[in-house]
Amino acid sequence: MKIYVFVKRVLDPDAVNNYALVGKLEIGADGRSLTQTAIPDLMNAYDEQALEVALRLRDAGTECTIHVVTVGADRTAILRHAASIGADEISEIVPEDPEVDVHTTAALLAAFVRQKGTPDLVLCGRQASDDDQGVVPALVAEALGLPLVNVAKAIEKHGDSYRVTRVTPDGDEIVAVEGAAVVTLSNEVGDPRYPTAAKKLKARRVSPEVVTASDLGVSGATRTKLVQQFVPDVEQNCEFIEGASPAEIADRLIERLREDRVLP
Amino acid sequence: MGSTTVLLYSACPREGSTPEEARSALTLGRATAASLGGDLEWFLLGAKPSDAEAIAAEQGVARLHHCAAPELGADTQVAALEAFCAAHAPRIILFCQDFDSRVVAPRLAGRLGAGVVMNAVAIETGEALRVTASAFGGDTRGVYEFTGDGTAVIGLQPNACLPEAAESPSAPESCAFETDLGAVGERIVVIEAASSEGPRLEEAEIIVSGGRGLGASENYHWIEELAEALGGMAGASRPIVDEGWTDASHQVGLTGRITRPALYLAAGISGASQHMAGCGAAKAIAAINKDPDAAIFRYARYGIVGDCLEILPELVRAAKEQRHE
Ligand SMILES: Cc1cc2nc3c(=O)[nH]c(=O)nc-3n(C[C@H](O)[C@H](O)[C@H](O)COP(=O)(O)OP(=O)(O)OC[C@H]3O[C@@H](n4cnc5c(N)ncnc54)[C@H](O)[C@@H]3O)c2cc1C
């Protein structure tokens, strides 16, 4: 069977957090891009988990080709990482405009899959940690006419159907879906695997297939444009509670909370 | 029939009253509709809340559409919305963002070929329709412009705005929307339903949450004990859920529960934006962290710099004492 895993390159969200915390997150002259060169790029963590689930399906005995696809130019680093842990094929789709929106991203991915033939499974992370939008999987599902199962942590194949464990606000839920589907994965999947040194070295010799938007005949899919990005103000207003002992501090906090009617 | 300007869509899986988020969304929708010179409308699918008419009037809704549906799976919702849009061609469809609408909203956009922006906190209608949305867990905000005049699908964050009654209430026209949903087959079949027990964190008035600063799984009981002593519920940051110190239903944050308690007490939590996305709307945050520069103190109203393992037992004692006073 054929499994596609869609991955995105993002800025390391922890580094972004740290810069934001010290008030040093810089927005470039265009008014919308984060420009710190010190913030590293990596594969969106949820996408790594999607790839991990594909690899686990293979570990469980499912014969499959795992094809990892991304949208954006010069994505070799994350694609080689995918190859080093077991992706069979890696491709990057170069959009017309590097500031591609979610709608064009989805149109490109759907056109790519359609051109290659029918998928059995399309796996993605539940959302990207940069824009947090989480809409590409749904847009792709609609474009391909496939059902979407979101926020999953495990997938089992039973003949032509899949059993997917979803992490819902009410606890885990198990659903069945017949035939091909788009599934998004969450961090509850657990830690993704690391490559061995040998596999890492070997992956350095593989190069992704490069496909362009015009190869896929995709244009005019854009619906939104990021026109500005800014760092919201946080009004700091913390009253520090002190005391000679933990007991005194605890009593003071409870007292203050009652005075301010935060506690009854 | 003319086309709709701003539509709020609410899925109503069970009978009950209108959730607060819908009132907030109607308030925001009313301002947006007014700035576009049009009406605010509301589309309810499923079991109409008992107070829907009253809320609609309070919020200045012009038309209240209702469509009964036996089942509210994603395929049914998308089909109903697709039919509604074919009839009414709304310029803007608002969703109160929750677990289900995170699927339904973008799928509808895909079905219609419409643009979609989730995590929205503000809408601007000038020369172009612009939506401000949270990104990087809340570290930044992105402003997106919709490029065409087609339908715009927008998912609103639960805390995007405070609900406010319209200056003068409206007399909403009730419209039954009929479409045949019988033929829609749900492609996803639930085999084992989630078994939620008891109250939900989203509704808790007091939440005591723990993070990695608790040091070890066996210390999480202090969080549970303090929550109980204060009459609240226990929460957690993502890493300790990942570690199995407590289960996923307790995770607060961007990808966990979005809560808005009166008091959020965070112990050993650094205050990463993705965590704050789930508790930033608390009326008051109290934080215990041994690092005086921890991010959590930027958001906290009350701060204690210290070891949470020393403070928590004393807080349990103090909370119990005040309860007995
Ligand atoms: C896309 C994305 C989504 C995410 N979603 C979520 C989410 O939904 N919820 C969530 O929580 N996180 C989420 N995260 C993770 C988030 O970015 C942080 O990594 C996480 O919240 C940190 O958890 P923490 O505060 O428990 O741990 P840490 O960041 O390790 O902080 C531990 C804190 O405890 C303090 N401490 C240590 N020892 C003590 C002590 N003895 N007494 C007092 N204080 C002590 C330390 O000073 C530190 O501040 C997400 C991340 C991404 C990228």
XYZ file of C-alpha atoms and ligand atoms in Angstrom:
642
model
C 0.000 0.000 0.000
C 0.965 3.617 -0.442
C 1.191 5.973 2.506
C 1.791 9.678 2.022
C 3.100 11.717 4.912
C 2.932 15.487 4.549
C 5.518 17.423 6.497
C 6.252 21.102 7.021
C 9.433 22.898 7.921
C 8.878 25.299 10.811
C 10.904 27.525 13.087
C 11.718 25.747 16.341
C 8.729 26.709 18.521
C 10.704 26.442 21.763
C 13.279 28.904 20.459
C 10.459 31.223 19.364
C 9.030 30.925 22.877
C 12.356 31.826 24.443
C 12.853 34.872 22.236
C 9.296 35.989 22.936
C 9.841 35.607 26.666
C 12.782 37.978 26.700
C 11.003 40.378 24.333
C 13.429 39.745 21.502
C 11.202 38.282 18.831
C 11.925 40.342 15.727
C 9.591 40.957 12.841
C 11.330 41.822 9.567
C 10.987 44.908 7.388
C 8.164 43.229 5.460
C 6.111 43.442 8.657
C 5.271 39.772 8.676
C 8.224 37.392 8.889
C 10.237 36.368 11.905
C 13.798 37.242 11.074
C 15.972 35.800 13.843
C 18.559 33.776 12.004
C 19.498 32.114 15.293
C 16.164 30.271 15.442
C 16.707 26.857 13.883
C 14.377 25.190 11.379
C 13.053 21.739 11.999
C 10.352 19.346 10.936
C 7.037 20.205 12.597
C 6.895 17.845 15.582
C 3.375 16.582 14.843
C 4.498 15.700 11.313
C 7.350 13.673 12.789
C 4.697 11.845 14.769
C 2.720 11.240 11.572
C 5.811 9.712 10.000
C 6.370 7.667 13.152
C 2.871 6.180 12.803
C 3.554 5.279 9.173
C 6.739 3.512 10.277
C 4.868 1.704 13.052
C 2.333 0.424 10.515
C 5.241 -1.014 8.586
C 6.772 -2.442 11.790
C 3.434 -4.135 12.425
C 3.786 -6.007 9.154
C 1.941 -3.825 6.665
C 3.772 -3.804 3.377
C 3.896 -0.209 2.316
C 5.734 2.508 0.476
C 6.101 5.612 2.614
C 6.297 8.788 0.585
C 7.123 11.987 2.468
C 6.119 15.218 0.739
C 6.588 18.867 1.630
C 5.725 22.193 0.035
C 8.578 24.706 -0.215
C 11.934 25.024 -1.887
C 15.205 23.765 -0.370
C 13.642 21.417 2.125
C 16.351 18.793 1.703
C 17.320 18.736 5.384
C 13.944 17.679 6.766
C 13.352 15.310 3.855
C 16.698 13.606 4.398
C 15.826 13.223 8.038
C 12.644 11.460 6.905
C 14.679 9.224 4.610
C 17.127 8.411 7.384
C 14.374 6.987 9.574
C 12.682 4.996 6.857
C 10.822 7.042 4.244
C 11.068 5.287 0.872
C 10.477 8.336 -1.265
C 10.894 12.046 -0.592
C 9.553 14.939 -2.652
C 9.401 18.674 -2.414
C 6.859 20.755 -4.264
C 8.080 24.229 -5.145
C 5.233 26.748 -5.080
C 5.070 29.779 -7.363
C 5.146 32.146 -4.401
C 7.390 31.176 -1.475
C 4.837 32.740 0.896
C 2.335 30.102 -0.085
C -1.007 30.092 1.778
C -2.746 27.044 3.252
C -5.167 26.802 0.330
C -2.448 26.643 -2.294
C -0.420 24.271 -0.117
C -3.390 21.923 0.064
C -4.098 22.255 -3.667
C -0.476 21.387 -4.465
C -0.422 18.390 -2.154
C -3.739 17.095 -3.480
C -2.622 17.538 -7.107
C 0.632 15.764 -6.330
C -1.125 12.770 -4.810
C -3.631 12.662 -7.651
C -0.838 12.649 -10.206
C 0.970 9.783 -8.485
C -2.067 7.563 -8.187
C -4.464 6.567 -5.455
C -3.213 6.720 -1.884
C -4.256 4.271 0.805
C -3.475 6.623 3.640
C -2.488 10.269 3.929
C -0.934 11.152 7.282
C -0.260 14.661 8.578
C 0.440 16.378 11.855
C -2.660 17.811 13.562
C -1.363 21.340 12.997
C 1.843 23.198 12.250
C 3.515 24.773 15.247
C 4.149 28.036 13.391
C 0.734 29.167 12.136
C -1.238 26.696 14.307
C -3.904 26.658 11.587
C -4.352 22.906 11.179
C -6.491 23.254 8.055
C -4.346 21.716 5.304
C -5.338 18.096 6.094
C -9.047 18.989 5.870
C -8.573 20.922 2.638
C -6.642 18.001 1.144
C -9.303 15.531 2.309
C -11.989 17.577 0.561
C -9.913 17.972 -2.598
C -9.344 14.216 -2.780
C -12.847 13.310 -1.612
C -11.473 11.376 1.347
C -12.735 11.213 4.937
C -10.674 12.920 7.618
C -9.929 11.503 11.047
C -8.252 14.105 13.203
C -6.109 14.120 16.341
C -5.214 10.448 16.328
C -2.591 8.587 18.297
C -2.665 5.130 16.733
C -3.745 3.430 13.514
C -4.317 -0.266 12.922
C -5.016 -1.802 9.560
C -7.727 -4.465 9.413
C -8.109 -5.680 5.835
C -9.337 -2.714 3.819
C -10.308 -0.648 6.810
C -8.483 1.183 9.523
C -9.105 1.462 13.222
C -7.985 4.802 14.483
C -7.673 5.879 18.112
C -8.530 9.552 18.471
C -7.674 11.720 21.442
C -10.870 13.666 22.094
C -11.682 16.079 24.918
C -13.803 13.294 26.403
C -11.036 10.718 26.288
C -9.883 8.205 23.701
C -12.307 7.140 21.000
C -11.876 4.342 18.487
C -13.289 4.849 15.006
C -13.338 2.736 11.892
C -12.917 4.047 8.402
C -13.299 2.024 5.230
C -10.700 2.506 2.493
C -8.432 5.482 1.973
C -8.459 8.330 4.494
C -6.589 11.375 5.688
C -5.533 11.052 9.334
C -3.902 13.725 11.485
C -1.633 12.715 14.360
C -1.017 14.277 17.732
C 1.777 14.210 20.303
C 0.037 11.347 22.143
C 1.679 9.117 19.499
C 4.798 9.325 21.652
C 8.393 9.979 20.772
C 9.386 9.537 17.148
C 12.420 7.417 16.380
C 15.921 8.677 15.661
C 18.126 7.596 12.789
C 21.258 5.554 13.370
C 24.514 7.229 12.423
C 24.884 4.893 9.446
C 21.381 5.662 8.147
C 22.017 9.353 8.598
C 25.150 9.125 6.487
C 23.353 7.129 3.852
C 20.520 9.659 3.681
C 23.034 12.379 2.875
C 23.332 10.824 -0.555
C 19.649 10.857 -1.401
C 18.051 13.895 -2.987
C 14.390 14.697 -3.026
C 12.343 14.650 -6.173
C 11.555 18.272 -7.035
C 8.176 19.123 -8.535
C 6.890 22.599 -9.350
C 3.438 24.129 -9.160
C 3.323 24.334 -12.929
C 4.235 20.633 -13.255
C 1.119 20.021 -11.216
C -0.974 22.571 -13.063
C -1.935 24.371 -9.871
C -2.586 28.093 -9.945
C -5.145 30.496 -8.567
C -5.752 28.487 -5.406
C -4.719 31.307 -3.050
C -7.509 32.539 -0.765
C -5.643 34.316 2.023
C -2.484 36.345 2.383
C -0.522 36.978 5.541
C -0.173 40.755 5.498
C 1.179 41.404 8.961
C 2.573 39.626 11.999
C 3.159 41.157 15.386
C 4.011 40.219 18.928
C 1.080 40.915 21.248
C 1.707 42.910 24.390
C 1.580 41.108 27.680
C 0.694 43.394 30.526
C 2.758 42.286 33.453
C 1.039 42.847 36.746
C 2.262 40.286 39.243
C 2.120 40.719 42.990
C 4.864 38.583 44.503
C 3.934 36.983 47.773
C 6.722 36.518 50.246
C 7.118 35.179 53.738
C 9.504 33.649 56.232
C 8.374 30.082 55.608
C 6.381 28.073 53.080
C 3.531 27.976 55.626
C 3.454 31.759 55.932
C 3.569 32.213 52.145
C 0.750 29.721 51.691
C -1.418 31.456 54.315
C -0.786 34.825 52.680
C -1.717 33.616 49.238
C -4.999 32.130 50.440
C -5.679 35.328 52.378
C -4.994 37.533 49.347
C -7.179 35.360 47.128
C -10.019 35.709 49.611
C -9.539 39.464 49.996
C -9.734 39.886 46.238
C -12.743 37.550 46.134
C -10.964 35.223 43.768
C -11.760 32.542 46.341
C -15.078 32.493 48.168
C -33.706 35.666 -1.112
C -30.820 38.061 -0.654
C -27.441 36.879 0.437
C -26.409 36.675 4.049
C -23.699 38.966 5.365
C -22.463 37.323 8.556
C -23.588 33.926 9.723
C -22.723 32.191 12.959
C -23.005 28.433 12.720
C -23.606 26.367 15.851
C -23.807 22.603 15.999
C -26.143 21.572 18.811
C -25.589 17.879 19.491
C -27.818 17.795 22.554
C -30.544 19.806 24.177
C -29.513 22.499 26.576
C -28.763 26.172 26.657
C -26.579 28.329 24.453
C -22.905 28.179 25.395
C -21.169 31.414 26.355
C -18.835 31.130 23.338
C -21.812 31.467 20.993
C -22.835 34.723 22.678
C -19.276 36.067 22.291
C -19.239 35.028 18.659
C -22.595 36.717 18.055
C -21.286 39.913 19.624
C -18.266 39.886 17.328
C -20.422 38.894 14.361
C -22.828 41.761 15.041
C -20.028 44.331 14.859
C -18.695 42.738 11.677
C -22.125 42.661 10.031
C -22.748 46.290 10.971
C -19.442 47.401 9.471
C -20.390 45.610 6.254
C -23.822 47.222 6.296
C -25.611 43.892 6.572
C -27.391 41.601 8.963
C -26.230 39.060 11.478
C -27.807 35.636 11.133
C -27.497 32.455 13.124
C -27.771 28.895 11.903
C -28.434 26.135 14.414
C -28.088 22.516 13.363
C -29.425 19.811 15.660
C -31.251 20.346 18.942
C -32.167 24.019 19.183
C -31.157 25.428 22.581
C -34.133 26.414 24.732
C -32.865 29.983 25.037
C -31.894 30.423 21.358
C -34.640 32.966 20.578
C -33.857 35.023 23.661
C -30.125 35.057 22.991
C -30.712 35.867 19.325
C -32.857 38.847 20.315
C -30.359 40.021 22.907
C -27.552 39.811 20.351
C -29.415 41.616 17.570
C -29.732 38.616 15.267
C -31.941 39.325 12.240
C -32.735 35.750 11.243
C -32.493 32.549 13.211
C -32.246 29.477 10.994
C -32.793 26.025 12.344
C -32.372 22.637 10.797
C -33.046 19.427 12.667
C -30.516 16.656 12.242
C -30.678 13.169 13.673
C -26.932 12.882 13.985
C -24.148 15.442 13.967
C -21.187 13.702 12.420
C -18.738 15.782 10.406
C -20.126 14.596 7.064
C -23.656 15.611 8.085
C -22.531 19.012 9.289
C -20.540 19.769 6.158
C -23.450 18.640 3.947
C -25.955 20.798 5.845
C -23.670 23.817 5.663
C -22.978 23.258 2.000
C -26.721 23.233 1.309
C -27.222 26.314 3.469
C -24.485 28.195 1.629
C -25.948 27.222 -1.730
C -29.187 28.864 -0.653
C -27.881 31.892 1.240
C -24.326 32.558 0.007
C -23.013 34.118 3.195
C -20.038 36.453 2.933
C -18.694 35.314 6.308
C -19.354 32.117 8.241
C -18.200 32.151 11.833
C -17.508 29.054 13.892
C -16.929 28.948 17.634
C -13.741 26.985 17.557
C -13.851 23.669 19.349
C -12.736 20.112 18.747
C -15.393 19.361 16.115
C -15.430 22.688 14.334
C -11.702 22.363 13.797
C -12.659 19.707 11.249
C -15.994 21.016 9.999
C -14.860 24.596 9.268
C -11.874 23.791 7.029
C -13.734 20.938 5.364
C -16.580 23.290 4.509
C -14.046 25.755 3.117
C -12.557 22.976 1.007
C -16.013 21.921 -0.188
C -16.926 25.501 -1.166
C -13.513 26.510 -2.452
C -13.657 29.244 0.184
C -10.864 30.767 2.235
C -10.466 29.764 5.871
C -8.676 31.215 8.896
C -8.782 29.518 12.299
C -7.727 30.792 15.778
C -9.193 34.192 14.954
C -9.285 36.849 17.653
C -10.445 39.875 15.625
C -12.107 40.732 12.321
C -11.597 43.955 10.384
C -13.599 45.037 7.395
C -11.959 47.892 5.567
C -11.090 47.765 1.908
C -10.471 44.084 2.422
C -11.604 41.527 4.936
C -8.819 40.964 7.449
C -8.640 38.517 10.301
C -6.171 38.552 13.155
C -5.293 35.061 14.343
C -3.069 33.676 17.021
C 0.144 31.921 15.862
C 3.122 30.220 17.495
C 0.862 29.227 20.355
C 0.141 32.888 21.043
C 3.665 34.284 20.806
C 2.591 36.174 17.706
C -0.538 37.245 15.878
C -0.865 37.001 12.132
C -3.139 39.270 10.142
C -4.620 37.466 7.146
C -6.365 39.158 4.278
C -8.999 37.258 2.313
C -8.121 37.717 -1.332
C -11.495 37.317 -3.033
C -15.136 38.213 -2.495
C -16.204 34.623 -1.976
C -17.323 33.136 1.303
C -14.837 33.497 4.147
C -14.814 30.783 6.814
C -13.516 31.947 10.184
C -12.912 29.936 13.366
C -13.078 32.151 16.437
C -11.017 31.461 19.516
C -13.220 30.978 22.556
C -11.888 34.133 24.170
C -11.933 36.383 21.117
C -14.314 38.852 22.754
C -16.657 39.335 25.679
C -20.354 38.922 25.027
C -22.308 42.158 25.037
C -25.991 42.696 24.400
C -27.026 44.748 21.363
C -28.039 48.350 22.079
C -31.586 47.415 21.327
C -32.782 43.847 21.067
C -33.971 42.545 17.717
C -37.063 40.561 16.810
C -35.371 37.643 15.083
C -37.275 36.032 12.266
C -37.355 32.253 12.737
C -36.590 30.348 9.564
C -36.751 26.604 9.207
C -34.012 25.386 6.909
C -34.914 22.179 5.156
C -32.439 19.918 3.477
C -32.348 16.178 3.063
C -29.602 14.882 5.316
C -30.892 11.326 5.241
C -28.700 10.411 2.306
C -25.484 11.613 3.946
C -23.490 8.602 5.024
C -20.981 9.207 7.808
C -17.725 7.770 6.569
C -16.291 7.501 10.043
C -17.940 5.023 12.379
C -17.397 5.211 16.124
C -16.637 1.746 17.467
C -15.730 2.678 20.997
C -17.014 5.999 22.270
C -14.942 8.174 24.557
C -16.081 7.768 28.115
C -15.918 11.136 29.760
C -16.565 11.049 33.432
C -17.676 13.911 35.584
C -17.248 17.627 35.049
C -15.075 19.168 32.362
C -12.081 21.410 32.906
C -13.622 23.923 30.515
C -16.379 24.553 33.019
C -14.256 24.573 36.170
C -14.212 27.741 38.280
C -10.973 26.773 39.991
C -8.138 24.837 38.379
C -4.898 23.757 40.026
C -2.364 22.667 37.421
C 1.044 21.090 37.667
C 3.996 20.953 35.312
C 7.424 19.458 34.992
C 8.542 21.455 38.018
C 6.750 18.885 40.193
C 9.803 16.771 39.545
C 8.194 13.332 39.551
C 4.961 11.531 38.891
C 4.436 10.745 42.572
C 4.191 14.468 43.367
C 1.178 15.065 41.144
C -1.100 14.057 44.022
C -0.371 17.465 45.605
C -2.086 19.062 42.620
C -5.107 16.791 43.028
C -5.246 17.394 46.767
C -5.036 21.156 46.449
C -7.647 21.119 43.693
C -9.941 19.157 45.956
C -9.276 21.345 48.988
C -10.178 24.418 46.919
C -13.209 22.758 45.364
C -11.664 22.824 41.914
C -10.247 20.499 39.293
C -6.733 19.305 38.500
C -4.938 20.301 35.301
C -1.541 19.659 33.785
C 0.977 20.846 31.239
C 1.630 18.736 28.171
C 5.012 17.245 29.094
C 3.660 15.611 32.251
C 0.690 14.226 30.341
C 3.155 12.841 27.805
C 5.076 11.318 30.712
C 1.904 9.708 31.989
C 1.732 11.522 35.353
C -1.922 12.127 34.562
C -4.157 11.470 31.572
C -4.738 13.622 28.500
C -8.130 14.874 29.684
C -6.231 17.114 32.123
C -3.990 18.798 29.565
C -4.472 22.527 29.460
C -3.261 24.467 26.452
C -3.368 25.109 22.767
C -3.788 21.421 22.006
C -5.553 20.540 25.242
C -8.352 22.192 27.148
C -9.098 25.864 26.642
C -10.229 26.919 30.089
C -11.457 30.147 31.647
C -11.673 29.623 35.393
C -11.893 32.337 38.026
C -8.620 31.046 39.477
C -5.862 29.168 37.688
C -3.115 28.083 40.031
C -0.017 26.868 38.180
C 2.721 25.011 40.035
C 6.017 24.201 38.340
C 4.769 25.377 34.957
C 7.069 27.599 32.898
C 4.302 29.513 31.102
C 5.083 28.644 27.479
C 2.691 30.346 25.079
C 1.132 27.017 24.094
C 0.231 26.382 27.710
C -1.047 29.913 28.266
C -3.320 29.486 25.233
C -5.382 27.214 27.462
C -5.484 29.312 30.627
C -4.725 32.902 29.607
C -8.410 33.764 29.879
C -8.520 32.902 33.585
C -9.733 35.834 35.686
C -6.710 35.397 37.956
C -3.584 33.297 37.639
C -1.472 32.383 40.642
C 1.915 30.852 39.922
C 4.518 28.999 41.922
C 7.873 28.709 40.224
C 11.388 28.561 41.567
C 12.672 30.695 38.701
C 11.842 34.390 39.246
C 12.226 34.989 35.497
C 9.777 32.257 34.484
C 7.357 33.375 31.776
C 4.370 32.417 33.902
C 4.964 35.485 36.096
C 4.280 37.706 33.089
C 0.711 36.461 33.095
C 0.210 35.831 36.806
C -1.688 38.143 39.143
C -0.115 36.450 42.187
C 3.374 34.990 42.189
C 5.352 32.844 44.561
C 9.021 32.322 43.844
C 9.876 29.054 45.506
C 9.864 25.294 45.484
C 6.374 24.072 44.702
C 6.994 20.876 46.626
C 7.392 22.948 49.781
C 4.533 25.359 49.059
C 1.896 22.915 47.802
C 1.518 20.910 51.043
C 1.169 24.164 52.975
C -1.425 25.432 50.511
C -3.389 22.214 50.978
C -3.302 22.780 54.732
C -4.224 26.470 54.462
C -7.053 25.740 52.028
C -8.460 23.063 54.315
C -8.211 25.364 57.329
C -10.075 28.181 55.647
C -12.750 25.737 54.565
C -13.308 24.771 58.170
C -13.386 28.334 59.433
C 2.470 23.073 18.709
C 2.651 22.942 20.182
C 1.560 22.706 20.982
C 1.695 22.607 22.357
N 0.583 22.411 23.125
C 0.703 22.436 24.474
C -0.444 22.335 25.327
O -1.587 22.190 24.869
N -0.258 22.402 26.664
C 0.986 22.552 27.229
O 1.084 22.624 28.462
N 2.076 22.622 26.449
C 1.969 22.564 25.091
N 3.104 22.636 24.329
C 4.423 22.589 24.992
C 4.876 23.926 25.533
O 5.519 24.662 24.513
C 5.828 23.743 26.709
O 6.898 22.935 26.304
C 5.201 23.105 27.950
O 4.002 23.789 28.283
C 6.144 23.165 29.096
O 5.624 22.444 30.206
P 6.093 22.747 31.699
O 5.867 24.164 31.990
O 5.451 21.737 32.578
O 7.636 22.358 31.670
P 8.937 23.276 31.622
O 8.875 24.232 30.514
O 10.069 22.331 31.707
O 8.851 24.121 32.954
C 9.037 23.632 34.225
C 9.006 24.839 35.147
O 9.042 24.393 36.485
C 9.930 25.220 37.222
N 10.407 24.410 38.352
C 11.304 23.405 38.341
N 11.403 22.869 39.572
C 10.562 23.537 40.370
C 10.223 23.446 41.738
N 10.760 22.520 42.540
N 9.307 24.324 42.226
C 8.737 25.262 41.431
N 9.025 25.388 40.123
C 9.925 24.523 39.591
C 10.996 25.637 36.262
O 11.583 26.871 36.677
C 10.189 25.780 34.968
O 9.706 27.094 34.814
C 2.982 22.719 22.948
C 4.087 22.942 22.134
C 3.934 23.056 20.774
C 5.137 23.325 19.927
